CSV table of C-alpha atoms in Angstrom, one decimal:
chain,number,residue,atom,x,y,z
A,1,UNK,CA,22.4,-5.3,11.3
A,2,UNK,CA,19.1,-3.4,11.3
A,3,UNK,CA,17.4,-5.2,14.2
A,4,UNK,CA,18.6,-6.5,17.6
A,5,UNK,CA,17.9,-10.4,16.4
A,6,UNK,CA,18.1,-11.8,20.0
A,7,UNK,CA,15.5,-9.7,21.2
A,8,UNK,CA,12.8,-10.0,18.6
A,9,UNK,CA,13.2,-13.8,18.6
A,10,UNK,CA,12.9,-13.9,22.4
A,11,UNK,CA,10.0,-11.8,22.6
A,12,UNK,CA,8.2,-13.7,20.0
A,13,UNK,CA,8.8,-16.9,21.3
A,14,UNK,CA,7.7,-15.7,24.8
A,15,UNK,CA,4.5,-14.4,23.3
A,16,UNK,CA,3.5,-17.4,22.2
A,17,UNK,CA,4.6,-19.5,25.1
A,18,UNK,CA,7.3,-21.5,23.4
A,19,UNK,CA,9.4,-21.4,26.9
A,20,UNK,CA,6.1,-22.2,28.8
A,21,UNK,CA,5.5,-25.7,27.2
A,22,UNK,CA,3.5,-27.7,27.9
A,23,UNK,CA,1.2,-24.9,28.5
A,24,UNK,CA,-0.3,-23.9,25.2
A,25,UNK,CA,-2.6,-20.8,24.3
A,26,UNK,CA,-5.8,-21.6,22.7
A,27,UNK,CA,-5.2,-18.5,20.0
A,28,UNK,CA,-8.2,-17.7,17.7
A,29,UNK,CA,-8.3,-19.1,14.3
A,30,UNK,CA,-8.2,-15.4,13.0
A,31,UNK,CA,-5.1,-14.8,14.9
A,32,UNK,CA,-3.3,-17.9,13.3
A,33,UNK,CA,-4.7,-16.8,9.9
A,34,UNK,CA,-3.3,-13.3,10.3
A,35,UNK,CA,0.2,-14.7,11.3
A,36,UNK,CA,0.1,-17.3,8.4
A,37,UNK,CA,-0.6,-14.5,5.9
A,38,UNK,CA,2.2,-12.4,7.6
A,39,UNK,CA,4.4,-15.4,7.4
A,40,UNK,CA,3.6,-15.5,3.5
A,41,UNK,CA,4.6,-11.7,3.1
A,42,UNK,CA,7.9,-12.3,5.1
A,43,UNK,CA,8.7,-15.1,2.6
A,44,UNK,CA,8.1,-13.0,-0.5
A,45,UNK,CA,10.2,-10.2,0.9
A,46,UNK,CA,13.0,-12.7,1.8
A,47,UNK,CA,13.1,-14.3,-1.6
A,48,UNK,CA,12.8,-10.8,-3.5
A,49,UNK,CA,16.0,-9.9,-1.9
A,50,UNK,CA,17.9,-13.2,-2.2
A,51,UNK,CA,17.0,-13.0,-5.8
A,52,UNK,CA,18.0,-9.5,-6.3
A,53,UNK,CA,21.4,-9.7,-4.6
A,54,UNK,CA,22.1,-13.1,-6.4
A,55,UNK,CA,21.4,-11.6,-9.9
A,56,UNK,CA,23.0,-8.0,-9.4
A,57,UNK,CA,26.6,-7.1,-9.1
A,58,UNK,CA,28.5,-4.0,-8.3
A,59,UNK,CA,28.5,-3.1,-12.1
A,60,UNK,CA,25.2,-3.2,-12.1
A,61,UNK,CA,24.7,-0.7,-9.1
A,62,UNK,CA,27.1,1.6,-10.7
A,63,UNK,CA,25.0,1.4,-14.0
A,64,UNK,CA,22.1,2.1,-12.2
A,65,UNK,CA,23.6,5.7,-11.0
A,66,UNK,CA,25.2,4.9,-7.6
A,67,UNK,CA,28.3,6.5,-6.9
A,68,UNK,CA,28.9,4.1,-4.1
A,69,UNK,CA,27.7,0.8,-4.7
A,70,UNK,CA,28.4,-0.2,-1.0
A,71,UNK,CA,25.5,1.9,0.1
A,72,UNK,CA,22.6,-0.1,-1.7
A,73,UNK,CA,24.1,-3.2,-1.4
A,74,UNK,CA,24.6,-2.8,2.3
A,75,UNK,CA,21.0,-1.7,2.6
A,76,UNK,CA,19.6,-4.6,0.6
A,77,UNK,CA,21.8,-7.0,2.4
A,78,UNK,CA,20.7,-5.9,6.1
A,79,UNK,CA,17.1,-5.7,4.8
A,80,UNK,CA,17.4,-9.6,3.5
A,81,UNK,CA,18.9,-10.6,7.2
A,82,UNK,CA,15.8,-8.9,8.8
A,83,UNK,CA,13.2,-10.5,6.5
A,84,UNK,CA,14.5,-13.9,6.8
A,85,UNK,CA,14.6,-13.6,10.7
A,86,UNK,CA,11.1,-12.6,10.7
A,87,UNK,CA,10.1,-15.2,8.4
A,88,UNK,CA,11.7,-18.0,10.5
A,89,UNK,CA,10.6,-16.6,14.0
A,90,UNK,CA,6.8,-16.2,12.5
A,91,UNK,CA,7.0,-20.0,11.1
A,92,UNK,CA,8.3,-20.9,14.8
A,93,UNK,CA,5.7,-18.9,16.4
A,94,UNK,CA,2.9,-20.2,14.1
A,95,UNK,CA,3.8,-23.9,14.8
A,96,UNK,CA,3.9,-23.3,18.3
A,97,UNK,CA,0.4,-22.2,18.3
A,98,UNK,CA,-0.5,-25.7,17.1
A,99,UNK,CA,-0.8,-24.6,13.5
A,100,UNK,CA,1.3,-25.0,10.1
A,101,UNK,CA,2.9,-22.0,8.5
A,102,UNK,CA,2.2,-21.9,4.5
A,103,UNK,CA,5.4,-22.9,3.2
A,104,UNK,CA,4.5,-24.3,-0.3
A,105,UNK,CA,4.3,-20.7,-1.7
A,106,UNK,CA,6.5,-19.9,-4.9
A,107,UNK,CA,7.3,-16.2,-5.8
A,108,UNK,CA,7.8,-14.9,-9.3
A,109,UNK,CA,8.6,-11.5,-9.7
A,110,UNK,CA,9.2,-11.1,-13.4
A,111,UNK,CA,10.2,-8.1,-14.9
A,112,UNK,CA,10.6,-6.5,-11.3
A,113,UNK,CA,14.1,-7.9,-11.5
A,114,UNK,CA,15.1,-7.0,-14.9
A,115,UNK,CA,17.5,-4.2,-13.6
A,116,UNK,CA,18.7,-2.4,-10.7
A,117,UNK,CA,16.6,0.6,-10.9
A,118,UNK,CA,13.2,-1.3,-11.4
A,119,UNK,CA,14.4,-3.6,-8.5
A,120,UNK,CA,14.9,-0.7,-6.3
A,121,UNK,CA,11.3,0.6,-7.3
A,122,UNK,CA,9.8,-2.9,-6.7
A,123,UNK,CA,11.5,-3.2,-3.0
A,124,UNK,CA,10.0,0.4,-2.1
A,125,UNK,CA,6.5,-1.1,-3.2
A,126,UNK,CA,7.1,-4.3,-1.2
A,127,UNK,CA,8.3,-2.4,1.9
A,128,UNK,CA,5.4,0.2,1.7
A,129,UNK,CA,2.5,-2.7,1.4
A,130,UNK,CA,4.4,-4.5,4.1
A,131,UNK,CA,3.7,-2.0,6.3
A,132,UNK,CA,0.2,-1.0,5.1
A,133,UNK,CA,-0.2,-5.1,5.9
A,134,UNK,CA,0.8,-5.2,9.2
A,135,UNK,CA,-1.3,-2.1,10.1
A,136,UNK,CA,-4.5,-4.0,8.6
A,137,UNK,CA,-3.5,-7.2,10.5
A,138,UNK,CA,-3.5,-5.3,13.9
A,139,UNK,CA,-7.3,-4.6,13.7
A,140,UNK,CA,-7.8,-8.5,13.2
A,141,UNK,CA,-5.6,-9.7,15.9
A,142,UNK,CA,-7.4,-10.5,19.2
A,143,UNK,CA,-4.4,-11.8,21.2
A,144,UNK,CA,-2.5,-8.4,22.7
A,145,UNK,CA,0.7,-10.5,23.2
A,146,UNK,CA,0.7,-11.2,19.7
A,147,UNK,CA,-0.4,-7.7,18.6
A,148,UNK,CA,2.5,-6.3,20.1
A,149,UNK,CA,4.9,-9.0,18.6
A,150,UNK,CA,3.9,-8.2,15.4
A,151,UNK,CA,4.3,-4.5,16.2
A,152,UNK,CA,8.0,-5.4,16.6
A,153,UNK,CA,8.2,-6.5,13.2
A,154,UNK,CA,6.1,-3.5,12.0
A,155,UNK,CA,8.3,-0.7,13.0
A,156,UNK,CA,11.5,-2.4,11.4
A,157,UNK,CA,9.5,-2.7,8.3
A,158,UNK,CA,9.0,1.0,8.7
A,159,UNK,CA,12.6,1.8,8.9
A,160,UNK,CA,12.9,-0.4,5.8
A,161,UNK,CA,10.4,1.8,4.1
A,162,UNK,CA,12.3,4.9,4.9
A,163,UNK,CA,15.7,3.5,3.5
A,164,UNK,CA,14.2,2.5,0.3
A,165,UNK,CA,12.4,5.9,-0.2
A,166,UNK,CA,16.3,7.6,0.3
A,167,UNK,CA,17.8,5.2,-2.3
A,168,UNK,CA,14.7,5.9,-4.7
A,169,UNK,CA,15.9,9.8,-4.3
A,170,UNK,CA,12.7,10.6,-2.7
A,171,UNK,CA,11.5,12.1,0.5
A,172,UNK,CA,12.5,9.6,3.3
A,173,UNK,CA,9.2,10.2,5.5
A,174,UNK,CA,6.9,11.7,3.2
A,175,UNK,CA,4.1,11.6,5.7
A,176,UNK,CA,3.4,11.9,9.6
A,177,UNK,CA,1.0,8.6,8.9
A,178,UNK,CA,1.0,5.4,7.1
A,179,UNK,CA,-1.9,3.7,5.7
A,180,UNK,CA,-3.4,0.4,6.7
A,181,UNK,CA,-4.7,-2.0,4.2
A,182,UNK,CA,-7.2,-5.1,4.4
A,183,UNK,CA,-5.8,-8.4,3.5
A,184,UNK,CA,-7.5,-8.5,0.1
A,185,UNK,CA,-6.5,-5.2,-0.6
A,186,UNK,CA,-2.8,-6.4,-0.1
A,187,UNK,CA,-3.4,-9.2,-2.3
A,188,UNK,CA,-4.7,-7.1,-5.0
A,189,UNK,CA,-0.7,-5.7,-5.0
A,190,UNK,CA,1.2,-8.5,-3.8
A,191,UNK,CA,-0.9,-11.3,-5.3
A,192,UNK,CA,0.8,-11.2,-8.6
A,193,UNK,CA,3.8,-12.3,-7.1
A,194,UNK,CA,2.1,-15.3,-5.1
A,195,UNK,CA,1.5,-19.0,-6.4
A,196,UNK,CA,1.3,-22.5,-5.2
A,197,UNK,CA,-0.4,-22.0,-2.2
A,198,UNK,CA,-4.0,-21.4,-1.0
A,199,UNK,CA,-4.0,-18.3,1.4
A,200,UNK,CA,-8.0,-18.3,2.2
A,201,UNK,CA,-8.1,-14.8,1.0
A,202,UNK,CA,-9.6,-14.1,-2.4
A,203,UNK,CA,-7.7,-10.8,-3.6
A,204,UNK,CA,-9.6,-7.8,-5.1
A,205,UNK,CA,-9.1,-7.4,-8.7
A,206,UNK,CA,-5.8,-5.8,-9.5
A,207,UNK,CA,-5.4,-2.5,-10.8
A,208,UNK,CA,-2.7,-1.0,-13.4
A,209,UNK,CA,-2.1,2.5,-14.6
A,210,UNK,CA,-1.5,2.4,-18.6
A,211,UNK,CA,0.1,5.5,-18.6
A,212,UNK,CA,3.5,5.7,-19.9
A,213,UNK,CA,6.2,7.4,-18.4
A,214,UNK,CA,6.7,9.4,-15.2
A,215,UNK,CA,3.5,9.8,-12.9
A,216,UNK,CA,3.5,13.3,-11.2
A,217,UNK,CA,1.2,16.2,-10.5
A,218,UNK,CA,-1.1,16.9,-13.3
A,219,UNK,CA,-0.8,13.7,-15.0
A,220,UNK,CA,-4.5,12.3,-15.8
A,221,UNK,CA,-4.2,8.6,-15.2
A,222,UNK,CA,-5.9,5.8,-17.3
A,223,UNK,CA,-6.4,2.3,-16.0
A,224,UNK,CA,-6.8,-1.3,-16.9
A,225,UNK,CA,-8.4,-4.1,-14.8
A,226,UNK,CA,-10.6,-7.1,-15.0
A,227,UNK,CA,-12.7,-5.5,-12.1
A,228,UNK,CA,-13.4,-2.3,-14.4
A,229,UNK,CA,-16.9,-2.6,-16.1
A,230,UNK,CA,-17.2,-1.7,-19.7
A,231,UNK,CA,-19.6,1.0,-18.8
A,232,UNK,CA,-17.7,3.3,-16.4
A,233,UNK,CA,-20.8,5.8,-15.5
A,234,UNK,CA,-20.6,6.6,-12.1
A,235,UNK,CA,-16.9,4.7,-11.2
A,236,UNK,CA,-14.6,7.2,-9.5
A,237,UNK,CA,-10.7,6.7,-8.8
A,238,UNK,CA,-9.9,7.6,-5.3
A,239,UNK,CA,-6.6,8.5,-4.3
A,240,UNK,CA,-5.4,7.8,-0.5
A,241,UNK,CA,-2.5,9.4,0.9
A,242,UNK,CA,-0.9,9.4,4.4
A,243,UNK,CA,-2.6,11.7,7.0
A,244,UNK,CA,-6.0,12.0,5.3
A,245,UNK,CA,-9.2,11.2,6.7
A,246,UNK,CA,-10.8,10.1,3.2
A,247,UNK,CA,-9.6,9.5,-0.2
A,248,UNK,CA,-9.5,12.3,-2.8
A,249,UNK,CA,-12.4,11.1,-5.2
A,250,UNK,CA,-12.2,12.1,-8.6
A,251,UNK,CA,-14.4,11.1,-11.7
A,252,UNK,CA,-13.1,8.0,-13.3
A,253,UNK,CA,-12.3,9.7,-16.5
A,254,UNK,CA,-10.9,12.6,-15.0
A,255,UNK,CA,-8.4,11.3,-12.6
A,256,UNK,CA,-5.8,14.0,-12.3
A,257,UNK,CA,-3.1,14.0,-10.0
A,258,UNK,CA,-3.3,16.7,-7.5
A,259,UNK,CA,-0.1,18.4,-5.7
A,260,UNK,CA,0.8,15.6,-3.4
A,261,UNK,CA,3.9,13.8,-2.5
A,262,UNK,CA,5.0,10.3,-1.2
A,263,UNK,CA,3.0,6.9,-1.6
A,264,UNK,CA,-0.7,6.9,-3.1
A,265,UNK,CA,-3.1,4.1,-3.0
A,266,UNK,CA,-5.5,4.2,-5.6
A,267,UNK,CA,-8.9,2.5,-5.9
A,268,UNK,CA,-11.4,2.2,-8.4
A,269,UNK,CA,-14.9,2.5,-6.7
A,270,UNK,CA,-18.5,2.6,-7.8
A,271,UNK,CA,-20.1,5.8,-6.1
A,272,UNK,CA,-23.5,4.3,-6.2
A,273,UNK,CA,-22.6,1.8,-3.5
A,274,UNK,CA,-21.5,3.8,-0.7
A,275,UNK,CA,-19.3,6.6,0.9
A,276,UNK,CA,-15.9,8.1,-0.5
A,277,UNK,CA,-13.4,5.7,1.1
A,278,UNK,CA,-12.2,6.3,4.5
A,279,UNK,CA,-8.5,5.7,5.7
A,280,UNK,CA,-9.9,4.3,8.8
A,281,UNK,CA,-10.1,0.4,7.7
A,282,UNK,CA,-12.6,-0.3,10.6
A,283,UNK,CA,-15.2,2.3,9.2
A,284,UNK,CA,-14.1,1.9,5.5
A,285,UNK,CA,-16.9,0.9,3.3
A,286,UNK,CA,-14.7,-1.6,1.1
A,287,UNK,CA,-18.0,-2.8,-0.5
A,288,UNK,CA,-18.0,-0.1,-3.0
A,289,UNK,CA,-14.3,-1.1,-4.5
A,290,UNK,CA,-14.5,-2.6,-7.7
A,291,UNK,CA,-10.7,-2.8,-8.5
A,292,UNK,CA,-7.4,-1.9,-6.4
A,293,UNK,CA,-5.5,-0.7,-4.8
A,294,UNK,CA,-2.6,0.0,-6.9
A,295,UNK,CA,0.6,1.7,-5.4
A,296,UNK,CA,2.1,4.4,-6.9
A,297,UNK,CA,4.5,7.1,-5.7
A,298,UNK,CA,4.6,10.6,-6.5
A,299,UNK,CA,7.9,12.0,-5.8
A,300,UNK,CA,7.3,15.6,-6.1
A,301,UNK,CA,9.7,16.7,-3.5
A,302,UNK,CA,13.1,14.9,-3.4
A,303,UNK,CA,15.4,15.5,-0.5
A,304,UNK,CA,19.2,16.1,-0.4
A,305,UNK,CA,19.8,13.0,1.6
A,306,UNK,CA,18.3,10.9,-1.4
A,307,UNK,CA,20.6,12.6,-3.8
A,308,UNK,CA,23.9,11.9,-1.6
A,309,UNK,CA,22.6,8.0,-1.3
A,310,UNK,CA,22.4,7.8,-5.2
A,311,UNK,CA,24.9,10.2,-6.2
A,312,UNK,CA,22.5,12.6,-7.6
A,313,UNK,CA,20.9,10.4,-10.0
A,314,UNK,CA,17.0,10.1,-9.6
A,315,UNK,CA,15.3,6.7,-9.7
A,316,UNK,CA,13.0,5.7,-12.4
A,317,UNK,CA,9.9,6.2,-10.2
A,318,UNK,CA,10.8,9.7,-9.2
A,319,UNK,CA,9.3,13.1,-10.5
A,320,UNK,CA,9.8,16.6,-9.9
A,321,UNK,CA,7.3,19.7,-9.8
A,322,UNK,CA,7.8,22.3,-12.1
A,323,UNK,CA,9.1,25.1,-10.1
A,324,UNK,CA,6.3,27.7,-11.9
A,325,UNK,CA,3.7,25.6,-10.1
A,326,UNK,CA,2.1,27.7,-7.2
A,327,UNK,CA,-0.8,25.7,-6.2
A,328,UNK,CA,-0.5,24.0,-2.6
A,329,UNK,CA,-1.9,20.7,-1.6
A,330,UNK,CA,-5.6,20.5,-0.8
A,331,UNK,CA,-7.3,17.8,1.3
A,332,UNK,CA,-10.9,17.3,0.9
A,333,UNK,CA,-13.5,16.1,3.1
A,334,UNK,CA,-15.6,13.1,2.7
A,335,UNK,CA,-18.5,15.7,2.0
A,336,UNK,CA,-16.5,17.6,-0.3
A,337,UNK,CA,-15.7,14.3,-2.1
A,338,UNK,CA,-19.2,13.2,-2.2
A,339,UNK,CA,-20.1,16.5,-4.1
A,340,UNK,CA,-17.2,15.8,-6.7
A,341,UNK,CA,-18.8,12.4,-7.4
A,342,UNK,CA,-22.4,13.6,-7.6
A,343,UNK,CA,-21.1,16.4,-10.0
A,344,UNK,CA,-18.7,14.3,-12.1
A,345,UNK,CA,-20.6,15.0,-15.2
A,346,UNK,CA,-19.9,18.8,-14.8
A,347,UNK,CA,-16.2,18.5,-13.9
A,348,UNK,CA,-15.7,15.9,-16.7
A,349,UNK,CA,-17.0,18.7,-19.1
A,350,UNK,CA,-14.4,21.0,-17.7
A,351,UNK,CA,-11.7,18.8,-17.9
A,352,UNK,CA,-9.3,18.0,-20.6
A,353,UNK,CA,-9.4,15.2,-22.9
A,354,UNK,CA,-8.4,11.7,-21.3
A,355,UNK,CA,-5.0,11.8,-23.5
A,356,UNK,CA,-3.7,14.7,-22.0
A,357,UNK,CA,-1.8,16.0,-19.0
A,358,UNK,CA,-2.9,18.9,-17.0
A,359,UNK,CA,-0.6,21.1,-15.0
A,360,UNK,CA,-0.2,20.5,-11.4
A,361,UNK,CA,-1.7,23.9,-10.9
A,362,UNK,CA,-5.0,22.7,-13.0
A,363,UNK,CA,-5.1,19.3,-11.0
A,364,UNK,CA,-5.3,20.9,-7.8
A,365,UNK,CA,-7.9,23.5,-9.2
A,366,UNK,CA,-9.9,20.4,-10.0
A,367,UNK,CA,-9.7,19.3,-6.2
A,368,UNK,CA,-10.3,22.9,-5.1
A,369,UNK,CA,-13.5,22.9,-7.5
A,370,UNK,CA,-15.0,20.0,-5.3
A,371,UNK,CA,-14.9,22.1,-2.2
A,372,UNK,CA,-16.5,25.0,-4.3
A,373,UNK,CA,-19.3,22.9,-5.5
A,374,UNK,CA,-19.7,21.4,-2.1
A,375,UNK,CA,-20.3,24.6,-0.5
A,376,UNK,CA,-22.5,25.6,-2.8
A,377,UNK,CA,-24.7,22.4,-2.8
A,378,UNK,CA,-27.5,22.7,-0.3
A,379,UNK,CA,-30.2,19.9,-0.9
A,380,UNK,CA,-28.2,17.2,-2.4
A,381,UNK,CA,-25.2,17.0,0.1
A,382,UNK,CA,-25.9,19.0,2.8
A,383,UNK,CA,-23.7,18.1,5.6
A,384,UNK,CA,-23.8,14.4,5.0
A,385,UNK,CA,-20.6,12.5,4.3
A,386,UNK,CA,-22.3,10.0,2.6
A,387,UNK,CA,-24.5,9.0,-0.5
A,388,UNK,CA,-28.2,9.0,-0.3
A,389,UNK,CA,-30.1,6.9,-2.8
A,390,UNK,CA,-33.3,8.4,-4.6
A,391,UNK,CA,-35.4,7.6,-1.6
A,392,UNK,CA,-33.3,9.9,0.6
A,393,UNK,CA,-32.0,7.0,2.7
A,394,UNK,CA,-28.4,6.6,3.2
A,395,UNK,CA,-26.7,3.2,2.4
A,396,UNK,CA,-24.6,1.8,5.3
A,397,UNK,CA,-22.4,-1.5,5.6
A,398,UNK,CA,-24.5,-4.2,6.9
A,399,UNK,CA,-21.7,-5.3,9.5
A,400,UNK,CA,-18.5,-3.8,10.8
A,401,UNK,CA,-15.4,-4.0,8.5
A,402,UNK,CA,-13.4,-5.8,11.1
A,403,UNK,CA,-16.1,-8.6,11.0
A,404,UNK,CA,-16.2,-8.7,7.2
A,405,UNK,CA,-12.4,-9.1,7.2
A,406,UNK,CA,-12.5,-12.1,9.4
A,407,UNK,CA,-15.2,-13.5,7.4
A,408,UNK,CA,-12.7,-13.0,4.1
A,409,UNK,CA,-9.8,-14.8,6.1
A,410,UNK,CA,-12.2,-17.8,6.4
A,411,UNK,CA,-13.2,-18.3,3.1
A,412,UNK,CA,-11.5,-20.1,0.3
A,413,UNK,CA,-9.8,-18.9,-3.0
A,414,UNK,CA,-11.9,-19.2,-6.1
């Protein structure tokens, strides 16, 4: 068992005063909505693993390349037990707060369950998004006891995340930091699986990569989304990785994966509306996002542990960096990212056509060009980390991101 079920259960129930009846808290409506949203995500995860384990047999795991099929089956069964427990405890917690959980949702995973490799890759997405959702929800919870209770689930989801990285023959812990997402950003990824219930949260337009094959350093990405306008002038693709203070912002038509490793959230934003996206969702100018995020994995550094778990068979989502590539990972500052956006025409002229794939060194060089351009720009960028309009003023959000997220939670789905 991956968690001490009795400890989690007793802590959560004590946090919502079930054992102190008839005394009842008066939680905020936002706290309740956050727990209802978390409950739906836990139901999604529970249903996903239930369907997967019901469909796939030992022979399917053998066909997927697992030398010892007991390893993945045991891990998936353990994760299912955890998610089922999380779901039931959150449901009880919501009822104890005087509200009702959202239990009418149905889940359709479509091709995500077509085979074991695809299922394992999708499970990795589900768990990573789950971690990001709990981190984002922490920003909205005002009740400290509920916050701690949610954190006891978050840490377990993070363990699932690491195990699934290993099962996909990738780096178990690719970064020292995880990434938080707002609720509408979570639904841009997970919303396609959910129907039959009103979450009260309009999702951002979903984003998909249209490239075929493995995404690796040097791949030039192309996208599809209902949120992307016909005229893509001024759009940027922004890659957010763990530990970075801001996204790597690249021209929409020259979105080349640099030398990075691990999960990457990719957004499409309108650079004329705000600054490059910050990783801190309390200060992130989310109003500039037109589509996404999508979550992809750049598996450029496989570990021996993953090879042991999979019997040396890499999953469909893994990729390997060419040994000849010597360029190092470059993290750019918001000011450098701004310079890259402002110089998109120049960069586009110097990059390859949209149907080609650059080498990892070329991709990293593109990011390094941004730093060079930033240091050579004196009047248009200076030391600013925001985009200025033609009058020289700097556009800023009109309210805090936290307040905006609370407002979103109270809206109805269109």
